[in-house]
Amino acid sequence: MSTSFRGNKLSLICGALSWLRDWEEKRRQEEERLLAQDGLSSQRARPDSAGTAPGSPTRDPDWVTAFVQNKEERDRVDRLKEEHIRRKKREDSLEKIRHNVQLKYAAKRKRCEEDEAKRLLQLSKEALSQGAGEGVLDQLDHNEDELILAEYESDDEKKVVSGLEEDDDDDLEEEHVTKIYYCSRTHSQLSQFVREVQKSPFGKDTRLVSLGSRQNLCVNEEVRRLGALQLINDRCMEMQKNKHEKKSDEENEGKKRRVSRTVCPFYSYEQMQFLRDEVLVEVKDIEQLVSLGRETKACPYYGSRFAIPAAQLVVLPYQMLLHEPTRNAAGIKLKDQVVIIDEAHNLIDTITCIHSAEVSGSQLCCAHSQLSQYMERYRKRLKAKNLMYIKQILYLLERFVAMLGGNVNQNPGCQAVSQTGTVLKSINDFLFQSQIDNINLFKVQRYCEKSLISRKLFGFVERYGGPASAVKINKENQNLAGLQNFLLTLQQGSDKEGTPQSPPVEAEHDQLRAASPLMQIEGFLSALTNANQDGRVILNRQGTVGQSSLKFLLLNPAVHFAKVVEECRTVIIAGGTMQPVADFREQLLGCAGVDPARIVEFSCGHVIPPENILPIILCSGPSNQQLEFTYQTRDLPQMMDETGRILCNLCNVIPGGVVCFFPSYEYEKQVYGHWEQTGLLSRLSAKKKIFQEPKKANQVEQVLVEYAKCIKRCSQTGGQMTGALLLSVVGGKMSEGINFSDDLGRCVIMVGMPYPNIRSPELQEKMTWLDKTMPRAAGQAPSRVLIENLCMKAVNQSIGRAIRHQKDFASILLLDHRYARPAIFNKLPQWIRERTQVKPAFGSAFAELRKFHRGKLAAL
């Protein structure tokens, strides 16, 4: 009942790994041939060189020419020799680990001994420190050292030594073997893929590594408790920095005792090497990797990265591959490699979302207040360059709030916006009008990244900003009271009497979000560095400044996909339901500069026989009401009544489960309410128990379980009730990746055409951009093609939920006469299109459906 694993993924696994095995074998043979040839040629070269007369004028030019011609080949042979030695060494090492169990036990015993030694050392330190009588105030001052920004060295290309960037990379540098990068949308899909690799014929011989975010792979409970991904990332990076600064701190110790900075106990190079080897020896999914990390006391996040160079198959989420900074940080090198992007029907939207960013007025004002208080507290201890950048960030925040019509020094929840509405601006216009065009955003972005200022600020607010923190008001921290009061007003909002309220316990998580707004703002600053023509800034002015927001919208996803295409040997964009594919070809590949001759389209039919599926386009209902669910007509009572009558008739003849998709949650709720009033709902309930798709993701599984139980119970007991009816939403939780096989989905019904909201400013801007940059296709404007493609992609995803294996059968009903139009009809998947019947009247459609399902039931 959870996510399905379709045959197309198994085909991808076997096809890709078969190619890789053949490629490696051919390369091995070529290496052996060249090395053997080199051995023969070196033997022949000795007598020739000995017999050449010194200073012979006729022979020298030939010898020099031959030398120049052969130099490249000799260099290549030398490289092959080095690669051959490295590969042999690596394979021997992994084979040794695979078969020598004693090595594993020795490593485990060593870890236990080290843990025990650390525990005893800690006990000794605690015993010695008892009664030391250090001043509490002095201790607090030293604790604040980790909140203070380190000296920022430079803006230019100098490398900043932090974490792994300098110390360890030299030891870890390893030639990347030819590999396949496989990416999908979610960690659960990737885990399923890995489990299928484990079961496949390639499972034992493939070196596979699963990559994930720190949120999924971190085994340090102190860091995991932070919850938010950005907080986990920053805390982890800070711990790596602390590890490398620890030595210098110890050397400078003596003048006054410093409190040791926190380092991660799982960041042990020796243990991570062991984890890397374990990963390469045996295929493991994310969950197994985390378990191994806990067992070996090694960081799975960094340990898995160390395994990338030697891995043959790297499994990773979309974001890690498609976002260049993340890709580079992970050590992913795409040059001459193969990339498979699965579940790619929403690839364009994914790239757009990854590179778009939004910040609210509340976040901007809160960040300004926090940063101002931070600067005031540590002004005397911050270096000049840090102060300069902090002032620049404060100015940027001030101007952003001004663009929303507010004042950064006032409560955003109390500032009414005079001119509400949505305004779109080009990046350059936004920079000029906000008067920040004289600031180098690239340098500010680099400063935020290298200084970890958002992490320092979060630590500062964590200590002093919350109402739970007991901060004594004295001369030194008197200014912090302003920050506390400001955060309280953000949490409470403005009440009519103006009396302060005590913050509720439930607001704890909201405080965490409010405490780290600069992290979100950094993403917006990064987005503003895109080229002017590739994006727009949306100013969304609502009732108050706090409710208003600034959003960067990426219009041209191809600029971020171009590098992937340029570097890779091959990019495979795959999915079970990819039609229509014109968007990928034109918006993504064409705009990325891919030669049309390089683009190969491949599509294969479904495994089910033609007689196991009955797709029908229904043009009118039982009372001859034409079915056209436009925004203007779908709310009419007669349209909702006709939809109910169709379902009542169908539920009489279709066994098991029926899944009915509506264009939106609002429309499904409206229709459900109308049926309740008219009595249609009780007529439907007599034949099928009705379930509704919940809006909350954590409730979906429960609804699906109850839905499945009901269908099973009805099929076993018989009686008047024949199964269940599930009312779902296109683009909702159940329209993608859910498996409605067999009795769970004997019929899928699509009510109307789920066109996107054409009044959306973002969509309108995208349409305008496409009309300006793309040629017309078959007489249609690119914007019109976009709207139709978005609609049909959603339809194809939804109706593909039913047929899940070779012996499965189902009917598909499209309720809208517009599906029969050639431009729309041709965008259905080929295996459905070839079998689709267009029925102008309900009677003939109903007869066909009854015949189909009775025939299938008789054959069972």
PDB file of N, CA and C in Angstrom, residues 132 143 231 365 728:
ATOM      1  N   ALA A 132      37.412  23.104  42.587  1.00  0.00           N
ATOM      2  CA  ALA A 132      38.369  24.032  41.972  1.00  0.00           C
ATOM      3  C   ALA A 132      37.963  25.475  42.244  1.00  0.00           C
ATOM      4  N   ASN A 143      32.460  30.884  28.040  1.00  0.00           N
ATOM      5  CA  ASN A 143      31.498  30.115  27.254  1.00  0.00           C
ATOM      6  C   ASN A 143      31.031  30.868  26.021  1.00  0.00           C
ATOM      7  N   LEU A 231      20.133  24.177  10.736  1.00  0.00           N
ATOM      8  CA  LEU A 231      20.773  24.197  12.061  1.00  0.00           C
ATOM      9  C   LEU A 231      21.728  23.008  12.210  1.00  0.00           C
ATOM     10  N   CYS A 365      12.642  41.465   9.801  1.00  0.00           N
ATOM     11  CA  CYS A 365      12.710  42.334  10.988  1.00  0.00           C
ATOM     12  C   CYS A 365      13.361  41.613  12.165  1.00  0.00           C
ATOM     13  N   SER A 728      -9.948  11.589  -3.863  1.00  0.00           N
ATOM     14  CA  SER A 728      -8.570  12.087  -3.796  1.00  0.00           C
ATOM     15  C   SER A 728      -8.426  13.389  -4.572  1.00  0.00           C
TER      16      SER A 728
END
